[in-house]
Tab-separated table of C-alpha atoms in Angstrom:
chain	number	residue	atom	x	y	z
A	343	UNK	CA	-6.942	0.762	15.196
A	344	UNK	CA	-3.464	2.172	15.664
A	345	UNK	CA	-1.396	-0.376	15.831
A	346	UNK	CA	1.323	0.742	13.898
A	347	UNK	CA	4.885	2.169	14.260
A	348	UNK	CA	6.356	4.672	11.741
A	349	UNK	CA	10.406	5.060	11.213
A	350	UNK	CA	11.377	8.296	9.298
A	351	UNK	CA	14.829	8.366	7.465
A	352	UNK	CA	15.636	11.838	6.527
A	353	UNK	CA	18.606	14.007	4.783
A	354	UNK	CA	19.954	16.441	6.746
A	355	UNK	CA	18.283	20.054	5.666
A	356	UNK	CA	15.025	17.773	4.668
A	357	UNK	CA	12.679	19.026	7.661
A	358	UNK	CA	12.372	15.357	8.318
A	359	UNK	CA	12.542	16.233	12.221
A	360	UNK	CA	9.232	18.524	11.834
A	361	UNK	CA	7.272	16.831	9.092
A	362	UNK	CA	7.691	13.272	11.546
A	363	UNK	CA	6.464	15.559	14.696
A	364	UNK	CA	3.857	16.680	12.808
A	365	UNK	CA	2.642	13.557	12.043
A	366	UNK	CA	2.875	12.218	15.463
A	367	UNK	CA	0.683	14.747	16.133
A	368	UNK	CA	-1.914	14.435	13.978
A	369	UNK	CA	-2.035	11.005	14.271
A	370	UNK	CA	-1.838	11.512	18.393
A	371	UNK	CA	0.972	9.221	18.970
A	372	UNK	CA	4.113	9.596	20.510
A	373	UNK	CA	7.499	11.096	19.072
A	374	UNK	CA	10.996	10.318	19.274
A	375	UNK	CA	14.133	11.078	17.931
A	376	UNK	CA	17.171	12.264	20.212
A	377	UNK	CA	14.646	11.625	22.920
A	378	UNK	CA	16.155	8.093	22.235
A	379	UNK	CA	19.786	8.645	23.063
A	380	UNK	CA	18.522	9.890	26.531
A	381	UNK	CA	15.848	7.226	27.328
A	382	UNK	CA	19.080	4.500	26.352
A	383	UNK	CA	21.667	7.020	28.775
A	384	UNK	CA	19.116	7.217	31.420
A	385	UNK	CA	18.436	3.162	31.285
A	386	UNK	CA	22.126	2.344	30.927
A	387	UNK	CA	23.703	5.039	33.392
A	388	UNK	CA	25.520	6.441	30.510
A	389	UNK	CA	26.844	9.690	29.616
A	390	UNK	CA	24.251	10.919	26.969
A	391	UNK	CA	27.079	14.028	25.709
A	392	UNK	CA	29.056	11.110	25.354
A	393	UNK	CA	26.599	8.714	23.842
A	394	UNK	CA	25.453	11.358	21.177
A	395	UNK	CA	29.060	12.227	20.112
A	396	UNK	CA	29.844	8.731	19.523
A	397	UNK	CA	26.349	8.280	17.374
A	398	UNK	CA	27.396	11.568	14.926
A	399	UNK	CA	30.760	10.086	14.640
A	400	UNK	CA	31.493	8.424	11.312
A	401	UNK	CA	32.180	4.609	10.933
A	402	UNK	CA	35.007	3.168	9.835
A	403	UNK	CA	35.424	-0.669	8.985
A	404	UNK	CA	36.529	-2.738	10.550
A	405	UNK	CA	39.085	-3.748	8.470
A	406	UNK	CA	40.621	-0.216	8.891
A	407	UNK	CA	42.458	-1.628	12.271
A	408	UNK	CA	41.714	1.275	14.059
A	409	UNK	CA	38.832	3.681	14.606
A	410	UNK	CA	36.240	5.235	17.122
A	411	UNK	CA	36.186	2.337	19.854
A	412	UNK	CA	34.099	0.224	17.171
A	413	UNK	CA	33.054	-2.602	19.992
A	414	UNK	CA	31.609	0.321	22.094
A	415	UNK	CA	29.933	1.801	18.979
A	416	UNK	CA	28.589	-1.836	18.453
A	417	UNK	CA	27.262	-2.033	21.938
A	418	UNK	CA	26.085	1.433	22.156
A	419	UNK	CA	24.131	0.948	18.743
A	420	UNK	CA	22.535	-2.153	20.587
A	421	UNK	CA	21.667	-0.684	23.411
A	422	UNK	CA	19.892	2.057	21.541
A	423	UNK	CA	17.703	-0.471	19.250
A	424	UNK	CA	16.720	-2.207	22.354
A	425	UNK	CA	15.275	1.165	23.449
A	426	UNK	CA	13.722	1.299	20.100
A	427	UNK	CA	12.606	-2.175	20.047
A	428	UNK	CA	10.745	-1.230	23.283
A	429	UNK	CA	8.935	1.922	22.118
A	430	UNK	CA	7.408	-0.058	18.923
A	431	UNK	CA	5.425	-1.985	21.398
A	432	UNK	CA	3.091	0.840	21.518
A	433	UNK	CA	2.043	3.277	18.189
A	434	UNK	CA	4.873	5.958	17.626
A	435	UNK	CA	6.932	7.718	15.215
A	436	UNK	CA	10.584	6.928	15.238
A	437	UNK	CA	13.297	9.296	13.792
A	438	UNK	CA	16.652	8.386	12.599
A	439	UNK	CA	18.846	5.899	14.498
A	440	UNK	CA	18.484	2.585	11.946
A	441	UNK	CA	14.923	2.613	13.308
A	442	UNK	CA	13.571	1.110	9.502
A	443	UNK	CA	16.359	-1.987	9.810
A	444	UNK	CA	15.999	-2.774	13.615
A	445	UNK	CA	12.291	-2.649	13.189
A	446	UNK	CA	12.205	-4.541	10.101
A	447	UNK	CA	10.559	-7.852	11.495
A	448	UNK	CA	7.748	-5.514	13.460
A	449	UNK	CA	4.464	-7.019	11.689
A	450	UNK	CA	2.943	-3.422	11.404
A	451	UNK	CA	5.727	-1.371	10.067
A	452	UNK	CA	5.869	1.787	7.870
A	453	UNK	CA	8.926	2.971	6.581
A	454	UNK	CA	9.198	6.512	5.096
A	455	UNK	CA	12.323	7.859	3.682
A	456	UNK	CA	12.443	11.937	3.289
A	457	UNK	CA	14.515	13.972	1.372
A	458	UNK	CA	14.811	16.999	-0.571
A	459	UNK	CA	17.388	19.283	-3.055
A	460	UNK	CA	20.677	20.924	-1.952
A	461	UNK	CA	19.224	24.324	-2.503
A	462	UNK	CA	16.048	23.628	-0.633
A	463	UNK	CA	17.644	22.217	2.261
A	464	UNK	CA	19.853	25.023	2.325
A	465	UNK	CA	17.221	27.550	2.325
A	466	UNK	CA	15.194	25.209	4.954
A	467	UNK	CA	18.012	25.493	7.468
A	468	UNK	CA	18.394	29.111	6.926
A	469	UNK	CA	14.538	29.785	7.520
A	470	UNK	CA	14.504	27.007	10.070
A	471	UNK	CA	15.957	29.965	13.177
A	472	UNK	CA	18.163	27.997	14.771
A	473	UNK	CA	16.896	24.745	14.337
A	474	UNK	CA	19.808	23.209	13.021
A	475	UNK	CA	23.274	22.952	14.705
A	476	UNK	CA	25.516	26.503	13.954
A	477	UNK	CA	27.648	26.090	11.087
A	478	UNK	CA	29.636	29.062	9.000
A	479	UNK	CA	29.526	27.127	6.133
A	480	UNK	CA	26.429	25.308	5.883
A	481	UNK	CA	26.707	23.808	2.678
A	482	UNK	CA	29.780	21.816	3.921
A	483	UNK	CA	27.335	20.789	6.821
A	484	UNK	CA	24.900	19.404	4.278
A	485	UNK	CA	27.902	17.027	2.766
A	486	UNK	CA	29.256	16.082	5.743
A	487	UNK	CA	26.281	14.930	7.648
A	488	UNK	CA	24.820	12.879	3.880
A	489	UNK	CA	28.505	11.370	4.108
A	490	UNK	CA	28.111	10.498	7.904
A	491	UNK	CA	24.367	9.163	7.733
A	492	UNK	CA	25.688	6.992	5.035
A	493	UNK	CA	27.855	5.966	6.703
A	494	UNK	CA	26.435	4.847	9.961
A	495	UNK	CA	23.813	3.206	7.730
A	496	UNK	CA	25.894	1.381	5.973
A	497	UNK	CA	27.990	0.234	8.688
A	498	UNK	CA	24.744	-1.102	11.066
A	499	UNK	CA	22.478	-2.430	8.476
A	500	UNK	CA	24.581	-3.549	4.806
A	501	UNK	CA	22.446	-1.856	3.201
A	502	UNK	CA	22.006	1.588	1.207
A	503	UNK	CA	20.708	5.095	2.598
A	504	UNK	CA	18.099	6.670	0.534
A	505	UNK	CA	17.399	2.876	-1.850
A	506	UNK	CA	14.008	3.671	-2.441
A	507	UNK	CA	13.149	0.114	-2.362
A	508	UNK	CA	13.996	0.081	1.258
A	509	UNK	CA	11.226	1.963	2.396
A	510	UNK	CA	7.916	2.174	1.896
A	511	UNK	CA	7.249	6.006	0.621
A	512	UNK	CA	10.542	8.111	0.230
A	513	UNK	CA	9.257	11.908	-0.751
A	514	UNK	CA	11.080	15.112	-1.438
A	515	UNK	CA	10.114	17.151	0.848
A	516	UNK	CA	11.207	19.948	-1.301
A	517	UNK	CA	8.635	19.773	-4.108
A	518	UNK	CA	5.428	19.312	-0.759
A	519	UNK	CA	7.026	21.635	1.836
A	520	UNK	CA	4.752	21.052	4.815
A	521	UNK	CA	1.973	19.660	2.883
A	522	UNK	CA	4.620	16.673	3.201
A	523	UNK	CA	2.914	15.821	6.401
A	524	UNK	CA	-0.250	15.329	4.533
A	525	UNK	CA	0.838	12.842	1.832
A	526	UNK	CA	2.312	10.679	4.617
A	527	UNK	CA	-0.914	10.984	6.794
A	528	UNK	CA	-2.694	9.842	3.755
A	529	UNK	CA	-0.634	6.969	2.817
A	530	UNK	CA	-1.257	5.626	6.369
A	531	UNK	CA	-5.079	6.532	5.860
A	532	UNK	CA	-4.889	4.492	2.839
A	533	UNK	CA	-3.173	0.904	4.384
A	534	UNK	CA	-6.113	0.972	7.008
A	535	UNK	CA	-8.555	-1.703	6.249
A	536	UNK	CA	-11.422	-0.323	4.527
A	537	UNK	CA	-14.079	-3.194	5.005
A	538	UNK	CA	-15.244	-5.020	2.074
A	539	UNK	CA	-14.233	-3.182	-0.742
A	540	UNK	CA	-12.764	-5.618	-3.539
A	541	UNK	CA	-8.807	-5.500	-3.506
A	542	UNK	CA	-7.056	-5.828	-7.193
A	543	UNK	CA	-3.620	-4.099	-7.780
B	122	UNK	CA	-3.922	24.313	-14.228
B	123	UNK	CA	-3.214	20.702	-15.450
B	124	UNK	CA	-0.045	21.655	-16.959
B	125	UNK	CA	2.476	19.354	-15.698
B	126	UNK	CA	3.955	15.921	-17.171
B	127	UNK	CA	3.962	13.261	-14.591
B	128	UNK	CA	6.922	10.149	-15.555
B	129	UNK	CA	6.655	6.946	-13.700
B	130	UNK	CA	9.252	4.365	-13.387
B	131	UNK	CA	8.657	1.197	-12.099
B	132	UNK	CA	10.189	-2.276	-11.260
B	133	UNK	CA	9.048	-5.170	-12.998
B	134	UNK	CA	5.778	-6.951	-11.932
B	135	UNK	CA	4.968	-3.992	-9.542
B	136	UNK	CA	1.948	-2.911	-11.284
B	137	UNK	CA	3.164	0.738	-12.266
B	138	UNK	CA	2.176	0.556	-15.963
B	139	UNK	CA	-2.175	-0.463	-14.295
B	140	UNK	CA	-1.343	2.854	-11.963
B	141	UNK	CA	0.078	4.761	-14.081
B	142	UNK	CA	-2.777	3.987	-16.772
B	143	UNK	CA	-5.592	4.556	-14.117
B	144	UNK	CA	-3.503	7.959	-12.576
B	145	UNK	CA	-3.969	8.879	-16.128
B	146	UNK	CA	-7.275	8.453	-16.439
B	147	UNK	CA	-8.302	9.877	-13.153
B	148	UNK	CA	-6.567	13.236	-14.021
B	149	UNK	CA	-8.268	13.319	-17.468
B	150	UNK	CA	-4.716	13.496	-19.563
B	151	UNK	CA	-3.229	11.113	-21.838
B	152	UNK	CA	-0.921	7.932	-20.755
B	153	UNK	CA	1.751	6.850	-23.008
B	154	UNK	CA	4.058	3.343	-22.306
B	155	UNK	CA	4.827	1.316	-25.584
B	156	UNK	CA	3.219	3.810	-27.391
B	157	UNK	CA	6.137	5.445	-27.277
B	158	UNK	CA	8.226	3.193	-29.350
B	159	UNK	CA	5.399	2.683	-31.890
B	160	UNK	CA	5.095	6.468	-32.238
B	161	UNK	CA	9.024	7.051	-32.701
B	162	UNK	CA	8.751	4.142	-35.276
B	163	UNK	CA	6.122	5.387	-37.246
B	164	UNK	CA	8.087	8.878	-37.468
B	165	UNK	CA	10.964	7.533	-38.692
B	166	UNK	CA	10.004	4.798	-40.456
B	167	UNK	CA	11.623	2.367	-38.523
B	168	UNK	CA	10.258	-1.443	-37.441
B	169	UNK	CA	9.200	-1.070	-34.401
B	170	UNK	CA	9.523	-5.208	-33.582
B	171	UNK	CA	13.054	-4.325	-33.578
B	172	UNK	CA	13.373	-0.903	-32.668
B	173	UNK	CA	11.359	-2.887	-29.420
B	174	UNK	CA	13.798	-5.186	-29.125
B	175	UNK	CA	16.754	-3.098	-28.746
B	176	UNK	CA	15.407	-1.180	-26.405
B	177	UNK	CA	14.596	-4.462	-24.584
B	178	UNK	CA	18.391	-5.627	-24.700
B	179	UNK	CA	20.907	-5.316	-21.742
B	180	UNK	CA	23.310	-2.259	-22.645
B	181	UNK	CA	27.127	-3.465	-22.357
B	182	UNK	CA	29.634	-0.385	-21.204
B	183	UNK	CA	31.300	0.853	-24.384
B	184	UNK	CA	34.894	-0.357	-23.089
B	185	UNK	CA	33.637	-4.084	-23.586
B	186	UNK	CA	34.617	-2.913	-27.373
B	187	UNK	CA	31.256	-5.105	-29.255
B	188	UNK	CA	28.119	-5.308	-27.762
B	189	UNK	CA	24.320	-4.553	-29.352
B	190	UNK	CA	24.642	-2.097	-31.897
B	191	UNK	CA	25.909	0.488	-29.425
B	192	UNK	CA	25.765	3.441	-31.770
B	193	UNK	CA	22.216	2.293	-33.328
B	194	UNK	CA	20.918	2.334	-30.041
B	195	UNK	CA	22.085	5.508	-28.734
B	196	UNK	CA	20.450	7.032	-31.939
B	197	UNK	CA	17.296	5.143	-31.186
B	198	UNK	CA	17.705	6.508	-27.501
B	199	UNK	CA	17.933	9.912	-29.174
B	200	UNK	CA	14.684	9.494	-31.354
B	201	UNK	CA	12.555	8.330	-28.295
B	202	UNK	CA	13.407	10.573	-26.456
B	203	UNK	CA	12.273	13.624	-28.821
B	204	UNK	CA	9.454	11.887	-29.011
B	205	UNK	CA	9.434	12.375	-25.211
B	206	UNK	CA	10.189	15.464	-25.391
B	207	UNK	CA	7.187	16.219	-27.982
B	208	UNK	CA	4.927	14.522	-26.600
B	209	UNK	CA	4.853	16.820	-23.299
B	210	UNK	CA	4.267	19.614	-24.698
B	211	UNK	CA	0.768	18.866	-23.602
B	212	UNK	CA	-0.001	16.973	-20.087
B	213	UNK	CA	0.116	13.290	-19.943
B	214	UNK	CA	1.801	10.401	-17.935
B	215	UNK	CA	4.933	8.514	-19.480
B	216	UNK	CA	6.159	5.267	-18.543
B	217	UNK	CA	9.787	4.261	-18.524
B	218	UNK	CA	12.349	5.012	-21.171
B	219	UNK	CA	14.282	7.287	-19.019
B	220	UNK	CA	11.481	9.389	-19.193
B	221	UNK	CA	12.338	11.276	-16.148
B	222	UNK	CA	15.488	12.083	-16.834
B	223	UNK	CA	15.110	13.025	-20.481
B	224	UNK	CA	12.575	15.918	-18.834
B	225	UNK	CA	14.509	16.565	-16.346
B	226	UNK	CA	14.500	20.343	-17.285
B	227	UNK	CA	11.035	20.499	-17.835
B	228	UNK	CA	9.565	22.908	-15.345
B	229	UNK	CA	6.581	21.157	-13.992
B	230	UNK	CA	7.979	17.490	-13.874
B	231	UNK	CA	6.899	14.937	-11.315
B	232	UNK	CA	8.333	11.634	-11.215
B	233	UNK	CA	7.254	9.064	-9.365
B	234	UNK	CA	8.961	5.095	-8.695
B	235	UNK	CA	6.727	2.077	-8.157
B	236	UNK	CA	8.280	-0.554	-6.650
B	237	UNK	CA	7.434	-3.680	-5.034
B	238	UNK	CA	8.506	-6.985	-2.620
B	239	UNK	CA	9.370	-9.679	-4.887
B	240	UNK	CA	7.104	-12.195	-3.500
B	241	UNK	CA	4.728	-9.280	-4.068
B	242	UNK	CA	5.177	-8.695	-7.530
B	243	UNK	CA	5.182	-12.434	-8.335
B	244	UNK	CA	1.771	-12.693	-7.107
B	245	UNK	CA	0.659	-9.566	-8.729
B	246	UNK	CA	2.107	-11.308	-11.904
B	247	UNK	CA	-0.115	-14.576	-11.304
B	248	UNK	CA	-2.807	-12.359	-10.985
B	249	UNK	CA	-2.728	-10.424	-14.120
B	250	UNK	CA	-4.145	-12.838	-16.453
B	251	UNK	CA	-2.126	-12.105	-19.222
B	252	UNK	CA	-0.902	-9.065	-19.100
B	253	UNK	CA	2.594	-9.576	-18.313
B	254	UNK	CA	5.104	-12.016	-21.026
B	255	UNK	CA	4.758	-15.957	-20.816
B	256	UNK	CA	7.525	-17.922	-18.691
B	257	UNK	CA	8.041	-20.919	-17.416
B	258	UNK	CA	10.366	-19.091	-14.494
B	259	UNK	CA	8.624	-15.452	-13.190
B	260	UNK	CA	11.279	-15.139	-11.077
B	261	UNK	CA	13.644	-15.426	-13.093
B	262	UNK	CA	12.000	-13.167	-15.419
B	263	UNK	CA	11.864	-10.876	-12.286
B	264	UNK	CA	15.612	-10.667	-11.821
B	265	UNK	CA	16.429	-10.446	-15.407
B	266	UNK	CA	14.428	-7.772	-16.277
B	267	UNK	CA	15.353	-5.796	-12.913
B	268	UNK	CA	19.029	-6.105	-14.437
B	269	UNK	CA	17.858	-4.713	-17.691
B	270	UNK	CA	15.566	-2.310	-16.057
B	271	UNK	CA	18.999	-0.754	-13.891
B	272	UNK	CA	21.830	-1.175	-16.709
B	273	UNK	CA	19.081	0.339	-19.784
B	274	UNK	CA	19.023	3.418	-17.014
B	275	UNK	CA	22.439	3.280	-15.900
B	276	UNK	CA	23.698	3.005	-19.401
B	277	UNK	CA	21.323	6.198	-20.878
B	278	UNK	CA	21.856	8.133	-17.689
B	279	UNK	CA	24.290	7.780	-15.859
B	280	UNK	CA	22.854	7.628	-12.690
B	281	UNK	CA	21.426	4.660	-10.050
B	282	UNK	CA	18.391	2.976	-10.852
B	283	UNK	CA	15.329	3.723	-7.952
B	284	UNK	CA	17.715	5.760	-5.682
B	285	UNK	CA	15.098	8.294	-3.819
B	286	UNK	CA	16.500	11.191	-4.361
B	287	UNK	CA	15.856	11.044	-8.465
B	288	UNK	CA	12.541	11.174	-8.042
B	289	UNK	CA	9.615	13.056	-6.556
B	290	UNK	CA	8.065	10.324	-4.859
B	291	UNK	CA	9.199	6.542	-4.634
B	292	UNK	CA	6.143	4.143	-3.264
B	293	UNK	CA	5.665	0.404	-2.678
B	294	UNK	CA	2.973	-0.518	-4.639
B	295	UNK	CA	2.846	-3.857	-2.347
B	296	UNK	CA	1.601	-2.070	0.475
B	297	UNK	CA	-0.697	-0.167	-1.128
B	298	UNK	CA	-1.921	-2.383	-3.852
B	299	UNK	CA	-4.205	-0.378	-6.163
B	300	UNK	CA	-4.945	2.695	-3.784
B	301	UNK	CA	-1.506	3.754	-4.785
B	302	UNK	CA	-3.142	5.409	-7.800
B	303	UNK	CA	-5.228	7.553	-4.904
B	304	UNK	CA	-1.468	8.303	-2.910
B	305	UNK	CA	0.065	9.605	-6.039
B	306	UNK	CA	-3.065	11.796	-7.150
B	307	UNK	CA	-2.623	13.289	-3.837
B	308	UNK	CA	0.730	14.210	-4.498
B	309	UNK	CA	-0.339	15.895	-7.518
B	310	UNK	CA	-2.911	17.502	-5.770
B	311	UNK	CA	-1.249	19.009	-2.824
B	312	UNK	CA	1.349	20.232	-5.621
B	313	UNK	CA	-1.470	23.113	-6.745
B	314	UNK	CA	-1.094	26.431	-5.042
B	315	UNK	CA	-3.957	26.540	-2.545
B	316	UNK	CA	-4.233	30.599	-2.868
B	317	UNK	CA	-2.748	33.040	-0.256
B	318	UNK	CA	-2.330	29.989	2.460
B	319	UNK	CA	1.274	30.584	4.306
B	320	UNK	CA	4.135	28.038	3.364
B	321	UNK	CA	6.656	26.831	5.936
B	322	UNK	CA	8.075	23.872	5.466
């Protein structure tokens, strides 16, 4: 039975967008990742341009006085993990957006974290054809958007991006390439009951 | 082609030395853990009682100015890890000492992280009659030996104890309980070049 929901953390440059469709896919469940910003505008009678910009935009603390209109970041951020909240009622695959930490409570929960080398995600985005946002320098992309997702991790949950204990798979992505999808099809395989075989770690 | 080495490191009570022993196994190439120590020991005539307790103690930063023999036990560091070093030359799987970052030039490398809950790993520890030290206090034992675990890395290393992106493939052994030995052979599997399939990531 598919009962579950999977959240996918992912560097930028990783293929974490793809390998996480993928896997919707094969498991035939749904998919979302920016599809969440608009299902939260469209709820909310927001701007979504808006909305989005805001989510990219690093945090600062609070303590820094003065920032990106934290208490509508705050409420934004809400908003969104109420949407998210909502789509874990049925089986899906979440991208991005904090999904692990607002769904940590959700009884059948898998968290995957994906990741890969500089050089490989370099080469990924240059292979992906337009995938990836237009940048000059792409490199300087890479940094900036670790530094941001960080960042916005950080600031909603307390907690570290890319702890491997907060997850539970994280896999470079760069070593599998798209057998990625596999291994992370498999570990799901592998949590479904499988009768009466005798259990002993 | 079996020729890779495979390192594994793994918090404390999460079971990794069982999978590591049984990935081992399965693949048909040796498993070294402790052996290690006994082996570097025997080389250079060394006790290995203490040479095991050393590497056992906490590592204090140089700037605290005393500490635990800090230059005998960067030269024991040393002499481990050439016996690393030697020992794959052939294929096998190596448990902790900083295994994975002593190889970290070797060319077919996979390292893996087993970690677990801590109410998970305590009851994995009940469980395994024996096989893990006598105390009154597991988790306290837990803790301590997580400390030791992060500052013995830190200390050798340099770098962050279980953070993702240092290894290959990070897994919570308390999801997957002893069927993590079948997740991690697929990830050595799906490393082998299937022939003239087509590779997009």
């Amino acid at each position: 039975m598919r009962d579950f929901v999977i959240t996918i953390s992912r560097e930028y440059g990783s293929g974490g967008h793809d390998i996480g469709k993928r896997l919707a896919e094969r498991l035939g469940i749904p998919f979302y990742d920016r599809e969440i910003v608009e299902l939260t505008a469209e709820k909310h009678a927001i701007d979504a341009v808006r909305l989005s910009e805001m989510e990219e935009q690093s945090r600062l603390p609070r303590w820094f006085g003065f920032g990106p209109e934290p208490d509508a970041d705050d409420r934004l951020f809400l908003l969104q993990s109420r949407t998210i909240v909502e789509l874990a009622r049925q089986p899906c695959v979440i991208v991005g957006r904090c999904a692990d930490f607002v769904l940590q409570n959700h009884p059948r929960r898998y968290s995957f974290f994906i990741y890969a080398g500089f050089k490989q995600r370099l080469a990924h985005m240059q292979q992906a054809n337009g995938r990836y946002r237009k940048t000059d320098d792409p490199a300087r992309e890479v940094l900036k958007m670790d530094r941001r997702r960080a960042a916005y991790y950080k600031y909603h949950t307390g907690q570290e991006w890319g702890k491997a204990s907060n997850y539970h798979l994280s896999v470079d992505s760069g070593t599998l390439g798209p057998r990625t999808v596999d291994l992370l099809e498999q570990f799901v395989t592998l949590t479904q009951p499988k009768g009466t075989e005798e259990e002993q770690m």
